[in-house]
Amino acid sequence: MKNLLKWTAVMAVAVCAGLTSCKNKSVEYVTPDECYKMVELQKNTAVVKWNPEDYDFEEGNTFCLERFEEMVKAKASDNENENSGVAAGGCSSWRNGQYHGRNLDWNQMDFACLVIQMPKGGKVKHASVALLNGNTIATQEFLKTGVIEDKYKKVLPCSVVDGINDAGVAININIVTHTPGDKFVGKEGDLSALCVVRYVLDNAGSVKEALELLKGRKICQSIVELVGDETHYMISDKDMTAVVEFDNGEMVVTEFNKGTDGFYSEKGTPAIMTNLYDFAIERYGIDTDEFYEHHPLSMGVERWKTIEEQYAKAANSVMDNGVIAQSVWYFKNLIAEKTPWLSENAVPTAYGKDADGWYFMKDGERVARDNFKAAETGFWNNYMSGYWAKYAETYGKMEDPHVKGNIYWETSHSVVYDLEEKVGYLWPFENFYSKDGEPIVIGIAD
């Protein structure tokens, strides 16, 4: 499962690499009382009201760009080359009615998320509430101790993974498995892929304005050089939704507009984004031979179809969209029920391509693939059986599986953003700690 951990390691180091221990007296720290107000919402989840004067987007963006360049250089000089080129994992998002929902799937750790309220002020044009993954190095320190290095208060809010602003613009980031041989933006960009969510929340008053802002910046996807994945984004306001992706290095936008029972593209595709290229779905249809030929490293096919099955029924309430989130929770579905989501982790781990074409590794031997589904099934039958056995002996017996070092995956958080009310409804850790099943309401600070 090494590939499963690489994405987490990259995010953790990229956000706040070099965070030193609070025991280091030579480092200047700030406490919540000095510039923050931090309140625990639920076990392992807290909200903090950031001071926009203590935050600098461009400084954070530069930090991420430079850190990735350092890590790519370090990888190039690494003789081990353990990375197969693609990290695994999954996230799901959708737009339905006045709601924008998402699941963030991540490996198990002891923190869910940090809720960051960013008021308007300074260079921040739009106030927002956004979520930062609790597994980053700096976030863990912040949640554990309530203190953070002074210099990181300027950059930490830049790496939020989803949120909504006071204009009713919601956005989230997902990974998408990059196809070997494709071109990508690379390190020539001036906007880090990890900082796009914050950039849109701070500056965009609508989806169309967000698209114009992104067209004016070249998004750096140097993460492809590091772990083999690109990023893509779903952006919504009350009138429309757009998915922003990159095809051979060029930005491609798929628009979804209001229909009778949801938001749909011109071809009638619902507004759903997992770890697949939405533009490939539009061109070829999902799960077709043409789709796989163009997008062989596809993940999230089954999650996409699961969401689609109940999509039209969930446009009218937060809780209906919460049901969508629950239907693709990683722990309770992929692991606990052993749902055969064949595209999850199978393709990026099992496939390769050489002069003779695509192949599948089985028992250490190269086997030419007859079709993708056969190879995926072989992966699950030959590899995942050991994973289930390890799960049964460890994760399945824990009263509280959220412990440091646990490598199993679950949905770290689910959130449904109400685009009209401009609030979020948050279920951390697949509601593991909730007694009544109700979500936590998170709002934008004044």
Tab-separated table of C-alpha atoms in Angstrom:
chain	number	residue	atom	x	y	z
A	1	MET	CA	0.000	0.000	0.000
A	2	LYS	CA	2.983	2.331	-0.424
A	3	ASN	CA	1.246	4.261	-3.162
A	4	LEU	CA	-1.665	4.951	-0.844
A	5	LEU	CA	0.623	6.796	1.524
A	6	LYS	CA	2.513	8.882	-0.990
A	7	TRP	CA	-0.289	11.351	-1.675
A	8	THR	CA	-0.702	12.001	2.048
A	9	ALA	CA	3.031	12.460	2.472
A	10	VAL	CA	3.170	14.916	-0.398
A	11	MET	CA	0.281	17.001	0.903
A	12	ALA	CA	1.657	16.985	4.431
A	13	VAL	CA	5.117	18.103	3.434
A	14	ALA	CA	3.989	20.513	0.757
A	15	VAL	CA	1.636	22.415	3.044
A	16	CYS	CA	4.023	23.010	5.889
A	17	ALA	CA	7.273	21.129	5.374
A	18	GLY	CA	9.861	21.747	8.004
A	19	LEU	CA	7.477	22.456	10.872
A	20	THR	CA	9.629	22.016	13.946
A	21	SER	CA	8.611	20.763	17.341
A	22	CYS	CA	7.123	23.148	19.890
A	23	LYS	CA	10.010	22.157	22.134
A	24	ASN	CA	12.351	24.197	19.945
A	25	LYS	CA	12.592	27.426	21.940
A	26	SER	CA	14.348	29.270	19.103
A	27	VAL	CA	11.184	29.184	16.983
A	28	GLU	CA	8.555	31.876	17.476
A	29	TYR	CA	5.071	30.525	18.074
A	30	VAL	CA	1.699	32.203	18.359
A	31	THR	CA	-1.228	30.984	20.428
A	32	PRO	CA	-4.936	31.189	19.563
A	33	ASP	CA	-5.368	33.986	22.094
A	34	GLU	CA	-2.911	36.149	20.180
A	35	CYS	CA	-4.619	36.064	16.791
A	36	TYR	CA	-7.092	33.186	16.618
A	37	LYS	CA	-10.182	31.838	18.250
A	38	MET	CA	-10.185	28.052	18.076
A	39	VAL	CA	-13.143	25.972	19.247
A	40	GLU	CA	-13.483	22.179	19.210
A	41	LEU	CA	-16.596	21.163	17.271
A	42	GLN	CA	-16.296	17.422	17.715
A	43	LYS	CA	-13.514	15.059	18.691
A	44	ASN	CA	-10.581	15.664	16.342
A	45	THR	CA	-12.322	18.543	14.547
A	46	ALA	CA	-12.017	22.244	15.368
A	47	VAL	CA	-12.880	25.633	13.901
A	48	VAL	CA	-10.558	28.610	13.900
A	49	LYS	CA	-11.279	32.195	12.903
A	50	TRP	CA	-8.236	33.406	10.988
A	51	ASN	CA	-7.125	37.011	10.882
A	52	PRO	CA	-6.798	37.974	7.193
A	53	GLU	CA	-4.029	40.390	8.140
A	54	ASP	CA	-2.001	37.394	9.363
A	55	TYR	CA	-2.355	35.595	6.036
A	56	ASP	CA	-0.731	36.213	2.659
A	57	PHE	CA	-1.975	34.170	-0.290
A	58	GLU	CA	0.884	34.901	-2.644
A	59	GLU	CA	3.421	34.027	0.034
A	60	GLY	CA	1.646	30.718	0.584
A	61	ASN	CA	1.413	30.075	-3.145
A	62	THR	CA	5.125	30.747	-3.585
A	63	PHE	CA	5.873	28.469	-0.652
A	64	CYS	CA	4.009	25.563	-2.281
A	65	LEU	CA	5.552	26.161	-5.703
A	66	GLU	CA	9.094	26.247	-4.332
A	67	ARG	CA	8.543	23.296	-2.023
A	68	PHE	CA	7.296	21.099	-4.844
A	69	GLU	CA	10.297	22.016	-6.987
A	70	GLU	CA	12.584	20.973	-4.141
A	71	MET	CA	10.750	17.680	-3.731
A	72	VAL	CA	10.841	16.908	-7.462
A	73	LYS	CA	14.597	17.496	-7.488
A	74	ALA	CA	14.983	15.266	-4.447
A	75	LYS	CA	12.988	12.533	-6.155
A	76	ALA	CA	15.130	12.783	-9.282
A	77	SER	CA	18.227	12.084	-7.213
A	78	ASP	CA	16.591	9.252	-5.290
A	79	ASN	CA	18.016	5.936	-6.402
A	80	GLU	CA	15.221	3.849	-4.914
A	81	ASN	CA	12.473	5.087	-7.252
A	82	GLU	CA	9.796	3.192	-5.366
A	83	ASN	CA	6.977	5.308	-6.722
A	84	SER	CA	5.178	3.619	-9.603
A	85	GLY	CA	4.081	7.008	-10.908
A	86	VAL	CA	0.513	7.105	-9.617
A	87	ALA	CA	-0.822	7.591	-6.126
A	88	ALA	CA	-4.113	6.054	-5.135
A	89	GLY	CA	-7.047	7.216	-3.123
A	90	GLY	CA	-10.358	8.798	-3.921
A	91	CYS	CA	-12.706	11.726	-3.523
A	92	SER	CA	-16.225	12.381	-4.761
A	93	SER	CA	-18.202	15.559	-5.421
A	94	TRP	CA	-21.508	16.531	-6.961
A	95	ARG	CA	-23.861	19.484	-7.518
A	96	ASN	CA	-27.555	18.965	-6.996
A	97	GLY	CA	-30.246	21.643	-6.569
A	98	GLN	CA	-28.853	24.372	-4.320
A	99	TYR	CA	-26.298	21.977	-2.832
A	100	HIS	CA	-22.653	21.266	-3.589
A	101	GLY	CA	-21.450	18.100	-1.851
A	102	ARG	CA	-18.127	16.364	-1.480
A	103	ASN	CA	-16.340	13.474	0.255
A	104	LEU	CA	-12.629	13.752	1.025
A	105	ASP	CA	-11.179	10.237	1.182
A	106	TRP	CA	-7.904	9.856	3.051
A	107	ASN	CA	-5.886	7.354	5.016
A	108	GLN	CA	-6.817	6.964	8.675
A	109	MET	CA	-5.159	9.308	11.131
A	110	ASP	CA	-6.130	10.897	14.416
A	111	PHE	CA	-7.540	14.180	13.050
A	112	ALA	CA	-10.402	14.847	10.660
A	113	CYS	CA	-10.207	18.491	9.661
A	114	LEU	CA	-9.589	22.059	10.675
A	115	VAL	CA	-12.417	24.455	9.770
A	116	ILE	CA	-10.959	27.816	8.751
A	117	GLN	CA	-13.181	30.877	8.818
A	118	MET	CA	-11.572	33.685	6.833
A	119	PRO	CA	-13.281	37.083	7.263
A	120	LYS	CA	-13.055	39.722	4.540
A	121	GLY	CA	-10.168	42.121	4.948
A	122	GLY	CA	-6.769	43.071	3.569
A	123	LYS	CA	-6.373	41.315	0.217
A	124	VAL	CA	-9.266	38.941	0.935
A	125	LYS	CA	-12.202	40.099	-1.217
A	126	HIS	CA	-14.697	37.471	-0.060
A	127	ALA	CA	-15.129	36.007	3.419
A	128	SER	CA	-15.307	32.219	3.471
A	129	VAL	CA	-15.437	29.032	5.491
A	130	ALA	CA	-13.216	26.205	4.282
A	131	LEU	CA	-11.811	22.855	5.390
A	132	LEU	CA	-8.165	21.894	5.741
A	133	ASN	CA	-7.293	18.210	5.901
A	134	GLY	CA	-6.390	17.273	9.459
A	135	ASN	CA	-3.539	14.999	8.394
A	136	THR	CA	-1.113	17.706	7.334
A	137	ILE	CA	1.855	18.181	9.615
A	138	ALA	CA	0.997	21.739	10.624
A	139	THR	CA	-2.699	21.028	11.130
A	140	GLN	CA	-1.945	18.177	13.520
A	141	GLU	CA	0.361	20.380	15.561
A	142	PHE	CA	-2.221	23.153	15.604
A	143	LEU	CA	-5.056	20.862	16.690
A	144	LYS	CA	-2.924	19.120	19.298
A	145	THR	CA	-1.274	22.113	20.940
A	146	GLY	CA	-3.203	25.209	19.857
A	147	VAL	CA	0.007	26.864	18.705
A	148	ILE	CA	1.718	27.245	15.367
A	149	GLU	CA	4.955	28.701	14.108
A	150	ASP	CA	4.490	32.396	13.464
A	151	LYS	CA	5.630	32.186	9.843
A	152	TYR	CA	3.081	29.483	9.017
A	153	LYS	CA	0.082	31.577	9.961
A	154	LYS	CA	0.604	33.364	6.627
A	155	VAL	CA	0.543	30.199	4.503
A	156	LEU	CA	-1.516	27.527	6.278
A	157	PRO	CA	-4.935	28.688	4.965
A	158	CYS	CA	-3.704	28.366	1.367
A	159	SER	CA	-4.104	24.588	1.269
A	160	VAL	CA	-7.776	24.170	2.115
A	161	VAL	CA	-9.473	21.405	0.105
A	162	ASP	CA	-13.029	22.776	-0.150
A	163	GLY	CA	-15.166	25.693	1.018
A	164	ILE	CA	-17.784	28.331	0.270
A	165	ASN	CA	-17.550	32.125	0.264
A	166	ASP	CA	-19.926	35.009	0.953
A	167	ALA	CA	-20.870	35.205	-2.738
A	168	GLY	CA	-22.175	31.645	-2.587
A	169	VAL	CA	-19.279	30.202	-4.602
A	170	ALA	CA	-18.317	26.681	-3.492
A	171	ILE	CA	-15.260	24.785	-4.718
A	172	ASN	CA	-13.428	21.534	-4.001
A	173	ILE	CA	-10.256	19.839	-5.228
A	174	ASN	CA	-10.043	16.144	-6.217
A	175	ILE	CA	-7.170	14.177	-7.665
A	176	VAL	CA	-7.413	12.602	-11.104
A	177	THR	CA	-5.075	9.858	-12.240
A	178	HIS	CA	-2.735	11.241	-14.854
A	179	THR	CA	-2.334	9.129	-17.979
A	180	PRO	CA	1.327	8.353	-18.790
A	181	GLY	CA	2.432	10.122	-21.934
A	182	ASP	CA	0.043	13.039	-21.517
A	183	LYS	CA	1.474	16.509	-21.299
A	184	PHE	CA	0.877	18.515	-18.161
A	185	VAL	CA	1.395	22.059	-17.007
A	186	GLY	CA	4.376	21.139	-14.867
A	187	LYS	CA	6.424	23.534	-12.780
A	188	GLU	CA	6.168	26.379	-15.289
A	189	GLY	CA	2.883	27.526	-13.749
A	190	ASP	CA	2.502	30.499	-11.426
A	191	LEU	CA	-0.400	29.132	-9.349
A	192	SER	CA	0.125	25.991	-7.284
A	193	ALA	CA	-2.538	23.333	-7.876
A	194	LEU	CA	-2.867	23.031	-4.097
A	195	CYS	CA	-3.772	26.720	-3.754
A	196	VAL	CA	-6.581	26.944	-6.310
A	197	VAL	CA	-9.395	26.425	-3.781
A	198	ARG	CA	-8.197	29.311	-1.606
A	199	TYR	CA	-7.555	31.521	-4.635
A	200	VAL	CA	-11.146	31.105	-5.845
A	201	LEU	CA	-12.700	31.538	-2.399
A	202	ASP	CA	-10.795	34.764	-1.771
A	203	ASN	CA	-11.435	36.350	-5.147
A	204	ALA	CA	-14.412	34.957	-7.085
A	205	GLY	CA	-17.963	36.309	-6.934
A	206	SER	CA	-19.346	33.711	-9.363
A	207	VAL	CA	-18.356	30.587	-11.292
A	208	LYS	CA	-17.766	32.644	-14.428
A	209	GLU	CA	-15.509	35.011	-12.506
A	210	ALA	CA	-13.630	32.034	-11.058
A	211	LEU	CA	-13.046	30.654	-14.551
A	212	GLU	CA	-11.729	34.005	-15.758
A	213	LEU	CA	-9.400	34.202	-12.775
A	214	LEU	CA	-8.043	30.711	-13.432
A	215	LYS	CA	-7.595	31.419	-17.147
A	216	GLY	CA	-5.436	34.356	-16.097
A	217	ARG	CA	-3.077	32.129	-14.107
A	218	LYS	CA	-1.106	29.098	-15.300
A	219	ILE	CA	-1.767	26.300	-12.837
A	220	CYS	CA	1.336	24.387	-11.803
A	221	GLN	CA	0.729	20.632	-11.792
A	222	SER	CA	4.249	19.672	-10.749
A	223	ILE	CA	2.602	17.174	-8.433
A	224	VAL	CA	2.439	14.940	-11.538
A	225	GLU	CA	6.224	14.754	-11.521
A	226	LEU	CA	6.133	13.689	-7.900
A	227	VAL	CA	3.286	11.193	-7.556
A	228	GLY	CA	1.710	10.942	-10.999
A	229	ASP	CA	-1.596	12.653	-10.249
A	230	GLU	CA	-3.161	15.841	-11.507
A	231	THR	CA	-5.870	17.798	-9.762
A	232	HIS	CA	-9.272	18.907	-10.967
A	233	TYR	CA	-11.901	21.155	-9.431
A	234	MET	CA	-15.667	21.474	-9.150
A	235	ILE	CA	-16.929	25.056	-8.748
A	236	SER	CA	-20.561	26.037	-8.128
A	237	ASP	CA	-22.739	29.061	-7.594
A	238	LYS	CA	-26.536	29.315	-7.500
A	239	ASP	CA	-26.792	29.379	-11.313
A	240	MET	CA	-24.252	26.862	-12.623
A	241	THR	CA	-21.456	24.390	-11.906
A	242	ALA	CA	-18.173	23.911	-13.769
A	243	VAL	CA	-15.489	21.232	-13.627
A	244	VAL	CA	-11.986	22.496	-14.422
A	245	GLU	CA	-9.478	19.957	-15.761
A	246	PHE	CA	-6.371	19.770	-17.926
A	247	ASP	CA	-6.065	17.929	-21.237
A	248	ASN	CA	-2.505	17.800	-22.556
A	249	GLY	CA	-1.678	20.798	-20.415
A	250	GLU	CA	-4.609	22.918	-21.564
A	251	MET	CA	-7.444	23.941	-19.258
A	252	VAL	CA	-10.756	22.314	-20.190
A	253	VAL	CA	-14.067	23.371	-18.636
A	254	THR	CA	-17.202	21.219	-18.497
A	255	GLU	CA	-20.286	23.279	-17.644
A	256	PHE	CA	-23.434	21.993	-15.936
A	257	ASN	CA	-26.669	23.967	-15.913
A	258	LYS	CA	-29.991	23.554	-14.152
A	259	GLY	CA	-32.378	20.906	-15.434
A	260	THR	CA	-35.657	19.551	-14.116
A	261	ASP	CA	-34.048	17.354	-11.465
A	262	GLY	CA	-30.448	18.463	-11.120
A	263	PHE	CA	-27.564	20.097	-12.985
A	264	TYR	CA	-26.515	18.594	-16.309
A	265	SER	CA	-24.050	19.143	-19.144
A	266	GLU	CA	-25.160	19.758	-22.735
A	267	LYS	CA	-25.021	15.995	-23.291
A	268	GLY	CA	-27.176	15.293	-20.258
A	269	THR	CA	-24.403	14.144	-17.909
A	270	PRO	CA	-25.103	14.932	-14.231
A	271	ALA	CA	-22.730	17.202	-12.301
A	272	ILE	CA	-20.601	14.498	-10.658
A	273	MET	CA	-16.817	14.456	-10.245
A	274	THR	CA	-14.846	11.559	-8.763
A	275	ASN	CA	-11.288	10.734	-9.903
A	276	LEU	CA	-12.125	10.585	-13.595
A	277	TYR	CA	-11.732	13.205	-16.275
A	278	ASP	CA	-15.192	14.675	-16.753
A	279	PHE	CA	-14.206	15.848	-20.232
A	280	ALA	CA	-13.457	12.198	-21.135
A	281	ILE	CA	-16.915	11.182	-19.921
A	282	GLU	CA	-18.403	13.930	-22.100
A	283	ARG	CA	-16.476	12.830	-25.178
A	284	TYR	CA	-16.775	9.049	-24.913
A	285	GLY	CA	-19.309	8.180	-22.234
A	286	ILE	CA	-18.324	6.552	-18.949
A	287	ASP	CA	-17.092	2.951	-18.874
A	288	THR	CA	-16.853	2.602	-22.660
A	289	ASP	CA	-13.920	1.134	-24.593
A	290	GLU	CA	-13.164	4.585	-26.006
A	291	PHE	CA	-13.226	6.042	-22.495
A	292	TYR	CA	-10.616	3.547	-21.249
A	293	GLU	CA	-8.437	3.949	-24.308
A	294	HIS	CA	-8.234	7.667	-23.624
A	295	HIS	CA	-8.270	7.434	-19.831
A	296	PRO	CA	-6.820	4.022	-18.857
A	297	LEU	CA	-5.817	5.015	-15.334
A	298	SER	CA	-9.377	5.723	-14.317
A	299	MET	CA	-10.426	5.619	-10.676
A	300	GLY	CA	-13.867	6.204	-9.218
A	301	VAL	CA	-16.006	4.618	-11.958
A	302	GLU	CA	-18.142	2.760	-9.430
A	303	ARG	CA	-18.408	5.749	-7.098
A	304	TRP	CA	-19.526	7.900	-10.040
A	305	LYS	CA	-22.235	5.373	-10.945
A	306	THR	CA	-23.336	5.003	-7.304
A	307	ILE	CA	-23.878	8.750	-7.039
A	308	GLU	CA	-25.669	8.822	-10.395
A	309	GLU	CA	-28.159	6.160	-9.255
A	310	GLN	CA	-29.631	8.435	-6.591
A	311	TYR	CA	-28.688	11.804	-8.071
A	312	ALA	CA	-32.091	12.927	-9.309
A	313	LYS	CA	-33.728	12.160	-5.953
A	314	ALA	CA	-31.404	14.273	-3.835
A	315	ALA	CA	-31.884	17.824	-5.097
A	316	ASN	CA	-34.191	19.081	-2.364
A	317	SER	CA	-32.484	18.701	1.014
A	318	VAL	CA	-29.207	18.637	2.878
A	319	MET	CA	-29.944	15.205	4.296
A	320	ASP	CA	-30.708	13.717	0.874
A	321	ASN	CA	-27.292	14.887	-0.245
A	322	GLY	CA	-25.898	13.474	2.984
A	323	VAL	CA	-27.263	10.104	1.870
A	324	ILE	CA	-25.287	10.456	-1.362
A	325	ALA	CA	-22.174	11.117	0.699
A	326	GLN	CA	-22.811	8.073	2.862
A	327	SER	CA	-23.358	5.832	-0.157
A	328	VAL	CA	-19.734	6.310	-1.188
A	329	TRP	CA	-18.071	6.486	2.226
A	330	TYR	CA	-14.810	4.626	1.925
A	331	PHE	CA	-14.741	2.743	5.223
A	332	LYS	CA	-18.352	1.659	5.425
A	333	ASN	CA	-18.533	0.685	1.763
A	334	LEU	CA	-15.177	-0.170	0.272
A	335	ILE	CA	-13.748	-1.786	3.402
A	336	ALA	CA	-16.522	-2.707	5.816
A	337	GLU	CA	-18.827	-4.155	3.163
A	338	LYS	CA	-16.017	-5.140	0.769
A	339	THR	CA	-17.813	-3.444	-2.097
A	340	PRO	CA	-16.131	-4.500	-5.389
A	341	TRP	CA	-15.122	-1.027	-6.538
A	342	LEU	CA	-12.703	-2.452	-9.072
A	343	SER	CA	-11.327	0.872	-10.265
A	344	GLU	CA	-10.177	1.853	-6.761
A	345	ASN	CA	-6.382	1.550	-6.578
A	346	ALA	CA	-6.378	-1.368	-9.003
A	347	VAL	CA	-5.515	0.328	-12.271
A	348	PRO	CA	-2.750	2.643	-11.062
A	349	THR	CA	-1.087	-0.157	-9.147
A	350	ALA	CA	-1.467	-2.921	-11.700
A	351	TYR	CA	-1.022	-1.335	-15.111
A	352	GLY	CA	1.969	-0.295	-17.112
A	353	LYS	CA	2.746	0.510	-20.728
A	354	ASP	CA	5.761	-0.375	-22.864
A	355	ALA	CA	6.598	-0.752	-26.553
A	356	ASP	CA	4.250	-3.728	-26.775
A	357	GLY	CA	1.316	-1.815	-25.320
A	358	TRP	CA	-0.602	-1.938	-22.056
A	359	TYR	CA	0.026	-4.797	-19.641
A	360	PHE	CA	-1.006	-6.061	-16.234
A	361	MET	CA	1.411	-7.322	-13.573
A	362	LYS	CA	0.289	-10.566	-11.993
A	363	ASP	CA	2.496	-12.457	-9.523
A	364	GLY	CA	5.429	-10.388	-10.714
A	365	GLU	CA	4.945	-11.350	-14.351
A	366	ARG	CA	3.929	-9.201	-17.295
A	367	VAL	CA	0.582	-10.241	-18.746
A	368	ALA	CA	-0.809	-8.498	-21.805
A	369	ARG	CA	-4.251	-7.215	-20.965
A	370	ASP	CA	-7.251	-8.447	-22.921
A	371	ASN	CA	-9.481	-5.904	-21.279
A	372	PHE	CA	-9.285	-3.615	-18.296
A	373	LYS	CA	-11.974	-5.255	-16.202
A	374	ALA	CA	-10.249	-8.652	-16.305
A	375	ALA	CA	-7.033	-7.082	-15.100
A	376	GLU	CA	-8.810	-5.178	-12.356
A	377	THR	CA	-10.537	-8.346	-11.164
A	378	GLY	CA	-7.208	-10.146	-11.128
A	379	PHE	CA	-5.724	-7.387	-9.013
A	380	TRP	CA	-8.460	-7.664	-6.417
A	381	ASN	CA	-8.374	-11.441	-6.313
A	382	ASN	CA	-4.591	-11.652	-6.049
A	383	TYR	CA	-3.693	-8.577	-4.039
A	384	MET	CA	-6.633	-7.359	-2.014
A	385	SER	CA	-7.176	-10.673	-0.233
A	386	GLY	CA	-4.075	-9.951	1.847
A	387	TYR	CA	-5.321	-6.437	2.484
A	388	TRP	CA	-8.633	-7.755	3.826
A	389	ALA	CA	-6.822	-10.186	6.097
A	390	LYS	CA	-4.680	-7.422	7.553
A	391	TYR	CA	-7.737	-5.227	7.948
A	392	ALA	CA	-9.625	-7.938	9.847
A	393	GLU	CA	-6.767	-8.356	12.312
A	394	THR	CA	-6.219	-4.662	12.975
A	395	TYR	CA	-8.657	-2.030	11.794
A	396	GLY	CA	-11.779	-4.149	12.165
A	397	LYS	CA	-11.115	-4.839	15.854
A	398	MET	CA	-10.417	-1.282	16.966
A	399	GLU	CA	-12.928	0.579	19.087
A	400	ASP	CA	-11.504	3.802	17.703
A	401	PRO	CA	-9.591	3.338	14.442
A	402	HIS	CA	-8.440	6.971	14.275
A	403	VAL	CA	-4.937	6.450	15.523
A	404	LYS	CA	-1.661	7.670	14.153
A	405	GLY	CA	-0.031	5.233	11.790
A	406	ASN	CA	-3.202	3.511	10.620
A	407	ILE	CA	-2.910	3.157	6.844
A	408	TYR	CA	-6.500	2.240	6.063
A	409	TRP	CA	-8.658	4.600	4.064
A	410	GLU	CA	-11.935	6.212	4.970
A	411	THR	CA	-13.824	9.368	4.137
A	412	SER	CA	-12.048	11.909	6.299
A	413	HIS	CA	-14.923	14.334	5.926
A	414	SER	CA	-18.157	14.809	4.027
A	415	VAL	CA	-19.625	18.256	3.567
A	416	VAL	CA	-22.696	19.623	1.812
A	417	TYR	CA	-22.568	23.348	1.029
A	418	ASP	CA	-25.885	25.211	0.750
A	419	LEU	CA	-25.246	27.709	-2.047
A	420	GLU	CA	-28.182	29.917	-1.084
A	421	GLU	CA	-27.729	29.944	2.687
A	422	LYS	CA	-23.913	29.997	2.285
A	423	VAL	CA	-23.213	27.498	5.034
A	424	GLY	CA	-21.760	24.003	5.160
A	425	TYR	CA	-23.029	20.803	6.790
A	426	LEU	CA	-20.085	18.714	7.931
A	427	TRP	CA	-19.822	15.000	8.782
A	428	PRO	CA	-16.239	14.296	9.990
A	429	PHE	CA	-14.869	10.735	9.955
A	430	GLU	CA	-18.008	9.211	8.389
A	431	ASN	CA	-19.842	10.424	11.493
A	432	PHE	CA	-17.813	8.029	13.624
A	433	TYR	CA	-18.150	10.205	16.740
A	434	SER	CA	-21.634	11.575	16.164
A	435	LYS	CA	-24.307	10.380	18.586
A	436	ASP	CA	-27.339	11.594	16.665
A	437	GLY	CA	-26.163	11.387	13.062
A	438	GLU	CA	-26.701	15.096	12.486
A	439	PRO	CA	-24.050	17.128	10.677
A	440	ILE	CA	-22.148	20.053	12.181
A	441	VAL	CA	-23.212	23.398	10.734
A	442	ILE	CA	-20.245	25.562	9.720
A	443	GLY	CA	-20.746	29.185	8.734
A	444	ILE	CA	-18.849	32.172	7.405
A	445	ALA	CA	-17.473	34.474	10.102
A	446	ASP	CA	-18.180	38.210	10.115
